[in-house]
């Protein structure tokens, strides 16, 4: 148990109990997640409202049944008021100045490290409740730097990538160009448009064109095969040692928290009819997975990014399962005329990846790894 997290929760609870009016400052994604975690952890404290500076300039992504108000609308006495600042670090200094200018001095900011600890604690508890398994026992905490001869990690790159400021952090990974059939530039030695491939579908399929190529051409080149992105890598310094020591079947990205549910989150950002189409096809093609999928989609723990390190046989089984689904989705799906939303096959595939591996959680030994986001310019 993380004593720092317990101490933070006790501090928040103590302050909140003393005040009649408790506000969460922020109504974006981070504040939404923090609010859900605190509502779960501190049962006898409720939030009066979420607070933002300006409704016209602020993007609201909130799902809790509390009002969202502007700071200037609040008239509660300072001595009875407590603010929990849930925004990212970049806005905190300005928010503190605005609070104090409005006469409010009782506030606390949840720093990023504290937020991540709170989230990890929440994920551990909910994972056990939902999936009857302990996520912490399967957590890979270090960073992939040295690749074992039995493990190959492929990094997906494209001509539209931003420049990574410190490319040394990617050393040891094998670059492969995604969507190379659509590009006149060569940015990696390996390309996904050689041999049997679906490279020309990259605008809709994203990294799945690389997953397909690896399945057809490289899956048996090593005992373990992995995939990461040009700016997202597994935070796993000793993942090679963990593979040797614990012999997992698969390593996935640590679950993300998407309130109120991962289906609702998808439908709030993308087209609901696309998600409905995916569920329909899943029910028809793999009815044994469908019941579990409904359960997975209705809760808030999401396996993100399509980043995996898996035994070659497990990687192949996953590919054999998911590509017929994606093919069928593409056949029945209709483009929306928007370059971003027309990546729907890739988005839906990411949601299906979690369905596949968690459906097999009792058969496969699954480890989880934090993901490092590399700085770009």
mmCIF file of C-alpha atoms in Angstrom:
data_model
loop_
_atom_site.group_PDB
_atom_site.id
_atom_site.type_symbol
_atom_site.label_atom_id
_atom_site.label_comp_id
_atom_site.label_asym_id
_atom_site.label_seq_id
_atom_site.Cartn_x
_atom_site.Cartn_y
_atom_site.Cartn_z
ATOM 1 C CA UNK A 1 0.000 0.000 0.000
ATOM 2 C CA UNK A 2 1.379 3.435 -0.984
ATOM 3 C CA UNK A 3 1.661 5.449 2.230
ATOM 4 C CA UNK A 4 2.057 8.681 0.232
ATOM 5 C CA UNK A 5 -1.305 8.116 -1.442
ATOM 6 C CA UNK A 6 -2.992 7.304 1.882
ATOM 7 C CA UNK A 7 -1.537 10.453 3.427
ATOM 8 C CA UNK A 8 -2.736 12.566 0.487
ATOM 9 C CA UNK A 9 -6.257 11.140 0.688
ATOM 10 C CA UNK A 10 -6.363 11.755 4.437
ATOM 11 C CA UNK A 11 -5.199 15.337 3.898
ATOM 12 C CA UNK A 12 -7.907 15.961 1.304
ATOM 13 C CA UNK A 13 -10.570 14.318 3.469
ATOM 14 C CA UNK A 14 -9.575 16.335 6.542
ATOM 15 C CA UNK A 15 -9.765 19.612 4.648
ATOM 16 C CA UNK A 16 -13.000 18.704 2.884
ATOM 17 C CA UNK A 17 -14.809 17.681 6.071
ATOM 18 C CA UNK A 18 -14.051 21.080 7.601
ATOM 19 C CA UNK A 19 -15.651 22.924 4.681
ATOM 20 C CA UNK A 20 -19.261 23.116 3.575
ATOM 21 C CA UNK A 21 -18.373 23.805 -0.048
ATOM 22 C CA UNK A 22 -15.878 21.550 -1.853
ATOM 23 C CA UNK A 23 -15.056 22.306 -5.485
ATOM 24 C CA UNK A 24 -12.990 20.535 -8.124
ATOM 25 C CA UNK A 25 -11.193 23.127 -10.238
ATOM 26 C CA UNK A 26 -11.219 21.908 -13.834
ATOM 27 C CA UNK A 27 -13.695 20.162 -16.095
ATOM 28 C CA UNK A 28 -11.400 18.509 -18.630
ATOM 29 C CA UNK A 29 -10.250 14.910 -18.945
ATOM 30 C CA UNK A 30 -7.749 14.995 -16.071
ATOM 31 C CA UNK A 31 -10.199 16.662 -13.668
ATOM 32 C CA UNK A 32 -12.881 14.159 -14.700
ATOM 33 C CA UNK A 33 -10.637 11.202 -13.856
ATOM 34 C CA UNK A 34 -9.475 12.777 -10.582
ATOM 35 C CA UNK A 35 -13.079 13.486 -9.557
ATOM 36 C CA UNK A 36 -14.082 9.872 -10.193
ATOM 37 C CA UNK A 37 -11.142 8.575 -8.171
ATOM 38 C CA UNK A 38 -11.830 10.909 -5.239
ATOM 39 C CA UNK A 39 -15.555 10.088 -5.247
ATOM 40 C CA UNK A 40 -14.555 6.426 -4.999
ATOM 41 C CA UNK A 41 -11.915 6.918 -2.309
ATOM 42 C CA UNK A 42 -13.588 9.513 -0.052
ATOM 43 C CA UNK A 43 -17.155 8.335 0.376
ATOM 44 C CA UNK A 44 -18.379 10.954 2.865
ATOM 45 C CA UNK A 45 -17.300 13.989 0.829
ATOM 46 C CA UNK A 46 -19.224 15.357 -2.156
ATOM 47 C CA UNK A 47 -18.363 18.080 -4.641
ATOM 48 C CA UNK A 48 -20.537 21.183 -4.807
ATOM 49 C CA UNK A 49 -19.563 21.854 -8.415
ATOM 50 C CA UNK A 50 -16.724 21.803 -10.923
ATOM 51 C CA UNK A 51 -15.155 25.195 -11.528
ATOM 52 C CA UNK A 52 -13.646 26.680 -14.675
ATOM 53 C CA UNK A 53 -12.398 30.161 -15.502
ATOM 54 C CA UNK A 54 -14.320 30.850 -18.690
ATOM 55 C CA UNK A 55 -16.972 28.631 -20.280
ATOM 56 C CA UNK A 56 -16.390 30.138 -23.712
ATOM 57 C CA UNK A 57 -12.656 29.358 -23.696
ATOM 58 C CA UNK A 58 -12.705 26.059 -21.818
ATOM 59 C CA UNK A 59 -13.322 22.636 -23.350
ATOM 60 C CA UNK A 60 -15.533 20.675 -20.947
ATOM 61 C CA UNK A 61 -15.138 16.889 -20.732
ATOM 62 C CA UNK A 62 -17.043 16.024 -17.572
ATOM 63 C CA UNK A 63 -19.437 13.201 -16.791
ATOM 64 C CA UNK A 64 -20.315 13.592 -13.118
ATOM 65 C CA UNK A 65 -23.727 14.759 -11.950
ATOM 66 C CA UNK A 66 -22.512 18.083 -10.593
ATOM 67 C CA UNK A 67 -22.803 21.515 -12.223
ATOM 68 C CA UNK A 68 -19.914 23.187 -14.038
ATOM 69 C CA UNK A 69 -19.680 26.876 -13.116
ATOM 70 C CA UNK A 70 -17.321 29.796 -13.684
ATOM 71 C CA UNK A 71 -15.198 31.023 -10.773
ATOM 72 C CA UNK A 72 -16.905 34.420 -10.895
ATOM 73 C CA UNK A 73 -20.259 32.729 -10.152
ATOM 74 C CA UNK A 74 -19.065 31.406 -6.767
ATOM 75 C CA UNK A 75 -20.027 33.460 -3.708
ATOM 76 C CA UNK A 76 -19.373 31.022 -0.861
ATOM 77 C CA UNK A 77 -17.366 32.288 2.172
ATOM 78 C CA UNK A 78 -13.623 31.626 2.085
ATOM 79 C CA UNK A 79 -13.625 29.917 5.487
ATOM 80 C CA UNK A 80 -16.246 27.394 4.310
ATOM 81 C CA UNK A 81 -14.738 26.746 0.864
ATOM 82 C CA UNK A 82 -12.117 24.258 -0.320
ATOM 83 C CA UNK A 83 -10.806 23.879 -3.893
ATOM 84 C CA UNK A 84 -9.056 20.810 -5.278
ATOM 85 C CA UNK A 85 -7.170 21.839 -8.427
ATOM 86 C CA UNK A 86 -7.367 18.994 -10.931
ATOM 87 C CA UNK A 87 -5.850 20.575 -14.024
ATOM 88 C CA UNK A 88 -2.467 19.907 -15.595
ATOM 89 C CA UNK A 89 0.559 21.735 -14.207
ATOM 90 C CA UNK A 90 0.646 24.386 -16.946
ATOM 91 C CA UNK A 91 -2.520 26.108 -15.638
ATOM 92 C CA UNK A 92 -1.929 25.851 -11.883
ATOM 93 C CA UNK A 93 -0.039 29.103 -11.293
ATOM 94 C CA UNK A 94 -2.692 31.131 -13.116
ATOM 95 C CA UNK A 95 -5.511 29.334 -11.265
ATOM 96 C CA UNK A 96 -3.916 29.982 -7.875
ATOM 97 C CA UNK A 97 -3.609 33.680 -8.718
ATOM 98 C CA UNK A 98 -7.260 33.817 -9.801
ATOM 99 C CA UNK A 99 -8.422 32.039 -6.644
ATOM 100 C CA UNK A 100 -6.513 34.414 -4.400
ATOM 101 C CA UNK A 101 -7.714 37.425 -6.384
ATOM 102 C CA UNK A 102 -11.249 36.182 -5.692
ATOM 103 C CA UNK A 103 -10.488 35.916 -1.966
ATOM 104 C CA UNK A 104 -9.997 32.135 -1.751
ATOM 105 C CA UNK A 105 -6.943 30.797 0.061
ATOM 106 C CA UNK A 106 -7.950 27.226 0.937
ATOM 107 C CA UNK A 107 -6.900 25.088 -2.029
ATOM 108 C CA UNK A 108 -4.687 22.147 -2.943
ATOM 109 C CA UNK A 109 -3.188 21.119 -6.262
ATOM 110 C CA UNK A 110 -2.841 17.421 -7.089
ATOM 111 C CA UNK A 111 0.602 17.267 -8.718
ATOM 112 C CA UNK A 112 1.184 14.898 -11.651
ATOM 113 C CA UNK A 113 3.146 12.362 -9.597
ATOM 114 C CA UNK A 114 0.384 12.311 -6.965
ATOM 115 C CA UNK A 115 -2.260 12.001 -9.668
ATOM 116 C CA UNK A 116 -0.480 9.007 -11.210
ATOM 117 C CA UNK A 117 -0.206 7.321 -7.807
ATOM 118 C CA UNK A 118 -3.898 7.874 -7.133
ATOM 119 C CA UNK A 119 -4.726 6.480 -10.567
ATOM 120 C CA UNK A 120 -2.524 3.402 -10.108
ATOM 121 C CA UNK A 121 -4.179 2.674 -6.776
ATOM 122 C CA UNK A 122 -7.621 3.047 -8.324
ATOM 123 C CA UNK A 123 -6.718 0.824 -11.301
ATOM 124 C CA UNK A 124 -5.401 -1.901 -8.989
ATOM 125 C CA UNK A 125 -8.557 -1.949 -6.887
ATOM 126 C CA UNK A 126 -10.973 -1.803 -9.814
ATOM 127 C CA UNK A 127 -9.061 -4.355 -11.891
ATOM 128 C CA UNK A 128 -9.412 -6.896 -9.101
ATOM 129 C CA UNK A 129 -13.109 -6.073 -8.653
ATOM 130 C CA UNK A 130 -13.938 -6.282 -12.354
ATOM 131 C CA UNK A 131 -11.619 -9.018 -13.645
ATOM 132 C CA UNK A 132 -10.907 -10.982 -10.451
ATOM 133 C CA UNK A 133 -7.153 -10.608 -10.943
ATOM 134 C CA UNK A 134 -4.333 -8.548 -9.446
ATOM 135 C CA UNK A 135 -2.938 -6.075 -11.969
ATOM 136 C CA UNK A 136 0.015 -5.205 -9.728
ATOM 137 C CA UNK A 137 1.398 -8.717 -9.802
ATOM 138 C CA UNK A 138 1.749 -8.372 -13.528
ATOM 139 C CA UNK A 139 3.226 -4.894 -13.718
ATOM 140 C CA UNK A 140 6.461 -4.202 -15.585
ATOM 141 C CA UNK A 141 7.978 -1.086 -14.052
ATOM 142 C CA UNK A 142 11.210 -0.521 -15.938
ATOM 143 C CA UNK A 143 12.209 0.738 -19.429
ATOM 144 C CA UNK A 144 13.073 -1.229 -22.557
ATOM 145 C CA UNK A 145 16.585 -0.204 -23.587
ATOM 146 C CA UNK A 146 18.465 -3.400 -24.330
ATOM 147 C CA UNK A 147 16.698 -5.940 -26.460
ATOM 148 C CA UNK A 148 17.413 -9.592 -25.799
ATOM 149 C CA UNK A 149 18.273 -11.798 -28.799
ATOM 150 C CA UNK A 150 14.971 -13.565 -28.151
ATOM 151 C CA UNK A 151 12.982 -10.305 -28.153
ATOM 152 C CA UNK A 152 12.474 -7.807 -30.992
ATOM 153 C CA UNK A 153 10.627 -4.554 -30.410
ATOM 154 C CA UNK A 154 9.446 -2.781 -33.570
ATOM 155 C CA UNK A 155 8.808 0.975 -33.510
ATOM 156 C CA UNK A 156 6.161 2.298 -35.922
ATOM 157 C CA UNK A 157 7.183 5.479 -37.742
ATOM 158 C CA UNK A 158 5.575 7.548 -40.475
ATOM 159 C CA UNK A 159 6.538 10.543 -42.584
ATOM 160 C CA UNK A 160 4.091 12.687 -40.569
ATOM 161 C CA UNK A 161 5.853 12.078 -37.230
ATOM 162 C CA UNK A 162 7.209 14.986 -35.231
ATOM 163 C CA UNK A 163 10.916 15.012 -34.413
ATOM 164 C CA UNK A 164 11.848 13.184 -31.194
ATOM 165 C CA UNK A 165 14.175 15.397 -29.160
ATOM 166 C CA UNK A 166 16.193 12.548 -27.617
ATOM 167 C CA UNK A 167 16.249 9.657 -30.132
ATOM 168 C CA UNK A 168 18.782 7.768 -27.952
ATOM 169 C CA UNK A 169 15.862 6.705 -25.770
ATOM 170 C CA UNK A 170 14.645 4.665 -28.754
ATOM 171 C CA UNK A 171 17.939 2.780 -29.161
ATOM 172 C CA UNK A 172 17.637 -0.973 -29.476
ATOM 173 C CA UNK A 173 14.239 -0.786 -31.167
ATOM 174 C CA UNK A 174 13.727 -1.676 -34.820
ATOM 175 C CA UNK A 175 12.122 1.130 -36.835
ATOM 176 C CA UNK A 176 9.496 0.204 -39.401
ATOM 177 C CA UNK A 177 7.719 2.664 -41.679
ATOM 178 C CA UNK A 178 3.935 2.466 -41.554
ATOM 179 C CA UNK A 179 1.943 3.432 -44.631
ATOM 180 C CA UNK A 180 5.087 3.362 -46.756
ATOM 181 C CA UNK A 181 3.018 2.529 -49.859
ATOM 182 C CA UNK A 182 1.502 6.008 -49.535
ATOM 183 C CA UNK A 183 4.811 7.812 -49.157
ATOM 184 C CA UNK A 184 7.600 8.768 -51.524
ATOM 185 C CA UNK A 185 10.042 9.094 -48.633
ATOM 186 C CA UNK A 186 11.982 6.309 -46.978
ATOM 187 C CA UNK A 187 12.352 6.959 -43.234
ATOM 188 C CA UNK A 188 13.126 3.435 -41.982
ATOM 189 C CA UNK A 189 14.986 0.401 -43.282
ATOM 190 C CA UNK A 190 11.925 -1.793 -42.779
ATOM 191 C CA UNK A 191 8.743 -0.871 -44.655
ATOM 192 C CA UNK A 192 5.240 -2.272 -44.395
ATOM 193 C CA UNK A 193 4.696 -2.338 -48.187
ATOM 194 C CA UNK A 194 6.864 -5.349 -49.049
ATOM 195 C CA UNK A 195 5.572 -8.864 -49.620
ATOM 196 C CA UNK A 196 2.031 -9.572 -48.429
ATOM 197 C CA UNK A 197 0.826 -6.261 -47.001
ATOM 198 C CA UNK A 198 -2.030 -3.808 -46.464
ATOM 199 C CA UNK A 199 0.189 -0.704 -46.373
ATOM 200 C CA UNK A 200 -2.100 1.311 -48.647
ATOM 201 C CA UNK A 201 -4.809 1.183 -45.939
ATOM 202 C CA UNK A 202 -2.660 3.001 -43.390
ATOM 203 C CA UNK A 203 -4.727 6.203 -43.368
ATOM 204 C CA UNK A 204 -7.643 4.200 -41.935
ATOM 205 C CA UNK A 205 -5.766 1.369 -40.193
ATOM 206 C CA UNK A 206 -2.787 3.238 -38.664
ATOM 207 C CA UNK A 207 -0.373 0.866 -36.850
ATOM 208 C CA UNK A 208 -2.480 -2.145 -37.830
ATOM 209 C CA UNK A 209 -0.798 -2.122 -41.251
ATOM 210 C CA UNK A 210 2.486 -2.723 -39.411
ATOM 211 C CA UNK A 211 0.975 -5.353 -37.107
ATOM 212 C CA UNK A 212 -0.277 -7.115 -40.238
ATOM 213 C CA UNK A 213 3.172 -6.970 -41.872
ATOM 214 C CA UNK A 214 4.871 -8.317 -38.745
ATOM 215 C CA UNK A 215 2.347 -11.153 -38.589
ATOM 216 C CA UNK A 216 3.011 -12.124 -42.207
ATOM 217 C CA UNK A 217 6.795 -11.595 -42.284
ATOM 218 C CA UNK A 218 8.481 -11.369 -38.867
ATOM 219 C CA UNK A 219 6.419 -13.096 -36.206
ATOM 220 C CA UNK A 220 8.678 -16.160 -35.997
ATOM 221 C CA UNK A 221 11.980 -14.247 -36.163
ATOM 222 C CA UNK A 222 12.132 -14.080 -32.352
ATOM 223 C CA UNK A 223 10.547 -15.751 -29.357
ATOM 224 C CA UNK A 224 8.935 -12.466 -28.307
ATOM 225 C CA UNK A 225 7.781 -9.758 -30.700
ATOM 226 C CA UNK A 226 6.755 -6.264 -29.671
ATOM 227 C CA UNK A 227 5.281 -3.065 -31.062
ATOM 228 C CA UNK A 228 5.569 0.529 -29.836
ATOM 229 C CA UNK A 229 5.117 3.986 -31.381
ATOM 230 C CA UNK A 230 7.726 6.538 -32.434
ATOM 231 C CA UNK A 231 7.005 8.660 -29.354
ATOM 232 C CA UNK A 232 5.475 6.093 -26.989
ATOM 233 C CA UNK A 233 7.724 3.375 -25.605
ATOM 234 C CA UNK A 234 7.420 0.783 -22.868
ATOM 235 C CA UNK A 235 8.805 2.139 -19.619
ATOM 236 C CA UNK A 236 10.713 -1.058 -18.880
ATOM 237 C CA UNK A 237 14.472 -0.893 -18.287
ATOM 238 C CA UNK A 238 14.556 -4.517 -17.234
ATOM 239 C CA UNK A 239 11.778 -5.945 -19.360
ATOM 240 C CA UNK A 240 14.276 -8.406 -20.848
ATOM 241 C CA UNK A 241 15.062 -9.699 -17.367
ATOM 242 C CA UNK A 242 11.354 -9.916 -16.539
ATOM 243 C CA UNK A 243 10.745 -11.928 -19.677
ATOM 244 C CA UNK A 244 13.517 -14.331 -18.705
ATOM 245 C CA UNK A 245 12.457 -14.434 -15.064
ATOM 246 C CA UNK A 246 8.653 -14.443 -15.309
ATOM 247 C CA UNK A 247 8.126 -15.738 -18.866
ATOM 248 C CA UNK A 248 4.920 -13.787 -19.553
ATOM 249 C CA UNK A 249 2.713 -14.474 -22.526
ATOM 250 C CA UNK A 250 2.139 -10.799 -23.184
ATOM 251 C CA UNK A 251 3.045 -7.354 -21.854
ATOM 252 C CA UNK A 252 0.456 -4.614 -22.391
ATOM 253 C CA UNK A 253 0.253 -0.912 -21.601
ATOM 254 C CA UNK A 254 -0.955 -0.168 -18.085
ATOM 255 C CA UNK A 255 -4.750 0.356 -18.057
ATOM 256 C CA UNK A 256 -6.018 3.903 -18.513
ATOM 257 C CA UNK A 257 -9.121 5.216 -16.706
ATOM 258 C CA UNK A 258 -11.918 6.429 -19.010
ATOM 259 C CA UNK A 259 -15.011 7.588 -17.125
ATOM 260 C CA UNK A 260 -17.907 6.938 -17.174
ATOM 261 C CA UNK A 261 -17.164 3.852 -19.305
ATOM 262 C CA UNK A 262 -14.876 3.076 -22.213
ATOM 263 C CA UNK A 263 -17.837 2.768 -24.592
ATOM 264 C CA UNK A 264 -19.275 6.117 -23.490
ATOM 265 C CA UNK A 265 -15.818 7.658 -23.820
ATOM 266 C CA UNK A 266 -15.464 6.390 -27.401
ATOM 267 C CA UNK A 267 -18.923 7.587 -28.388
ATOM 268 C CA UNK A 268 -18.311 11.036 -26.883
ATOM 269 C CA UNK A 269 -15.218 11.494 -29.074
ATOM 270 C CA UNK A 270 -16.117 9.573 -32.229
ATOM 271 C CA UNK A 271 -19.191 8.280 -34.064
ATOM 272 C CA UNK A 272 -21.518 6.077 -32.020
ATOM 273 C CA UNK A 273 -22.670 4.231 -35.153
ATOM 274 C CA UNK A 274 -19.091 3.043 -35.763
ATOM 275 C CA UNK A 275 -18.959 1.513 -32.292
ATOM 276 C CA UNK A 276 -22.358 -0.113 -32.794
ATOM 277 C CA UNK A 277 -21.159 -1.579 -36.093
ATOM 278 C CA UNK A 278 -18.078 -3.028 -34.401
ATOM 279 C CA UNK A 279 -20.215 -4.663 -31.688
ATOM 280 C CA UNK A 280 -22.612 -6.081 -34.267
ATOM 281 C CA UNK A 281 -19.796 -7.680 -36.243
ATOM 282 C CA UNK A 282 -18.150 -8.999 -33.082
ATOM 283 C CA UNK A 283 -21.440 -10.606 -32.005
ATOM 284 C CA UNK A 284 -21.905 -12.298 -35.375
ATOM 285 C CA UNK A 285 -18.321 -13.469 -35.908
ATOM 286 C CA UNK A 286 -17.222 -14.247 -32.349
ATOM 287 C CA UNK A 287 -20.369 -14.640 -30.186
ATOM 288 C CA UNK A 288 -18.326 -16.237 -27.393
ATOM 289 C CA UNK A 289 -16.405 -12.961 -27.009
ATOM 290 C CA UNK A 290 -19.420 -10.692 -27.257
ATOM 291 C CA UNK A 291 -20.780 -11.111 -23.707
ATOM 292 C CA UNK A 292 -17.371 -10.379 -22.246
ATOM 293 C CA UNK A 293 -16.935 -7.437 -24.605
ATOM 294 C CA UNK A 294 -20.152 -5.849 -23.344
ATOM 295 C CA UNK A 295 -18.805 -6.183 -19.815
ATOM 296 C CA UNK A 296 -15.444 -4.719 -20.837
ATOM 297 C CA UNK A 297 -17.017 -1.803 -22.706
ATOM 298 C CA UNK A 298 -19.331 -0.944 -19.780
ATOM 299 C CA UNK A 299 -16.519 -0.359 -17.262
ATOM 300 C CA UNK A 300 -13.770 2.282 -17.162
ATOM 301 C CA UNK A 301 -10.419 0.439 -17.364
ATOM 302 C CA UNK A 302 -9.062 0.592 -20.898
ATOM 303 C CA UNK A 303 -6.004 -1.122 -22.427
ATOM 304 C CA UNK A 304 -4.586 1.636 -24.681
ATOM 305 C CA UNK A 305 -2.311 2.204 -27.673
ATOM 306 C CA UNK A 306 -2.111 -1.266 -29.334
ATOM 307 C CA UNK A 307 1.346 -1.578 -27.782
ATOM 308 C CA UNK A 308 2.272 -5.156 -26.984
ATOM 309 C CA UNK A 309 5.202 -7.464 -26.378
ATOM 310 C CA UNK A 310 4.031 -11.044 -26.831
ATOM 311 C CA UNK A 311 5.225 -14.568 -27.406
ATOM 312 C CA UNK A 312 5.323 -15.140 -31.144
ATOM 313 C CA UNK A 313 2.511 -17.688 -30.947
ATOM 314 C CA UNK A 314 0.340 -15.332 -28.870
ATOM 315 C CA UNK A 315 1.007 -12.458 -31.302
ATOM 316 C CA UNK A 316 -0.016 -14.702 -34.215
ATOM 317 C CA UNK A 317 -3.200 -15.867 -32.451
ATOM 318 C CA UNK A 318 -4.166 -12.256 -31.736
ATOM 319 C CA UNK A 319 -3.564 -11.272 -35.377
ATOM 320 C CA UNK A 320 -5.571 -14.246 -36.655
ATOM 321 C CA UNK A 321 -8.441 -13.147 -34.418
ATOM 322 C CA UNK A 322 -8.514 -9.398 -35.002
ATOM 323 C CA UNK A 323 -7.851 -8.986 -38.733
ATOM 324 C CA UNK A 324 -11.013 -10.794 -39.915
ATOM 325 C CA UNK A 325 -12.964 -8.438 -37.628
ATOM 326 C CA UNK A 326 -11.262 -5.339 -38.983
ATOM 327 C CA UNK A 327 -11.770 -6.521 -42.577
ATOM 328 C CA UNK A 328 -15.494 -6.964 -41.951
ATOM 329 C CA UNK A 329 -15.753 -3.583 -40.208
ATOM 330 C CA UNK A 330 -14.096 -1.904 -43.183
ATOM 331 C CA UNK A 331 -16.474 -3.616 -45.618
ATOM 332 C CA UNK A 332 -19.591 -2.366 -43.804
ATOM 333 C CA UNK A 333 -18.308 0.988 -42.531
ATOM 334 C CA UNK A 334 -18.961 4.263 -44.360
ATOM 335 C CA UNK A 335 -16.403 7.107 -44.283
ATOM 336 C CA UNK A 336 -17.379 10.379 -42.590
ATOM 337 C CA UNK A 337 -15.330 12.645 -44.839
ATOM 338 C CA UNK A 338 -13.008 13.679 -42.041
ATOM 339 C CA UNK A 339 -9.367 12.554 -42.087
ATOM 340 C CA UNK A 340 -9.255 12.001 -38.330
ATOM 341 C CA UNK A 341 -12.604 10.228 -37.940
ATOM 342 C CA UNK A 342 -11.907 8.133 -41.019
ATOM 343 C CA UNK A 343 -9.247 6.327 -38.938
ATOM 344 C CA UNK A 344 -12.185 4.466 -37.378
ATOM 345 C CA UNK A 345 -10.850 0.980 -38.210
ATOM 346 C CA UNK A 346 -7.732 1.724 -36.139
ATOM 347 C CA UNK A 347 -9.716 3.249 -33.263
ATOM 348 C CA UNK A 348 -12.092 0.288 -33.091
ATOM 349 C CA UNK A 349 -9.188 -2.148 -33.319
ATOM 350 C CA UNK A 350 -7.648 -0.538 -30.252
ATOM 351 C CA UNK A 351 -10.868 -1.175 -28.307
ATOM 352 C CA UNK A 352 -10.974 -4.776 -29.565
ATOM 353 C CA UNK A 353 -7.381 -5.449 -28.483
ATOM 354 C CA UNK A 354 -8.398 -5.134 -24.832
ATOM 355 C CA UNK A 355 -11.351 -7.450 -25.424
ATOM 356 C CA UNK A 356 -9.102 -10.168 -26.843
ATOM 357 C CA UNK A 357 -6.401 -10.192 -24.200
ATOM 358 C CA UNK A 358 -8.634 -9.742 -21.154
ATOM 359 C CA UNK A 359 -10.976 -12.454 -22.430
ATOM 360 C CA UNK A 360 -7.936 -14.750 -22.216
ATOM 361 C CA UNK A 361 -6.642 -13.353 -18.896
ATOM 362 C CA UNK A 362 -7.000 -16.722 -17.162
ATOM 363 C CA UNK A 363 -5.184 -18.576 -19.951
ATOM 364 C CA UNK A 364 -2.439 -16.043 -20.630
ATOM 365 C CA UNK A 365 0.049 -14.590 -18.183
ATOM 366 C CA UNK A 366 -0.355 -10.843 -18.711
ATOM 367 C CA UNK A 367 2.074 -8.217 -17.419
ATOM 368 C CA UNK A 368 1.520 -4.475 -17.570
ATOM 369 C CA UNK A 369 3.993 -1.682 -18.227
ATOM 370 C CA UNK A 370 3.910 2.068 -17.802
ATOM 371 C CA UNK A 371 4.293 3.943 -21.076
ATOM 372 C CA UNK A 372 6.830 6.712 -21.540
ATOM 373 C CA UNK A 373 5.846 9.603 -23.797
ATOM 374 C CA UNK A 374 8.947 10.951 -25.526
ATOM 375 C CA UNK A 375 9.335 14.695 -25.951
ATOM 376 C CA UNK A 376 8.962 15.974 -29.508
ATOM 377 C CA UNK A 377 9.421 19.268 -31.298
#
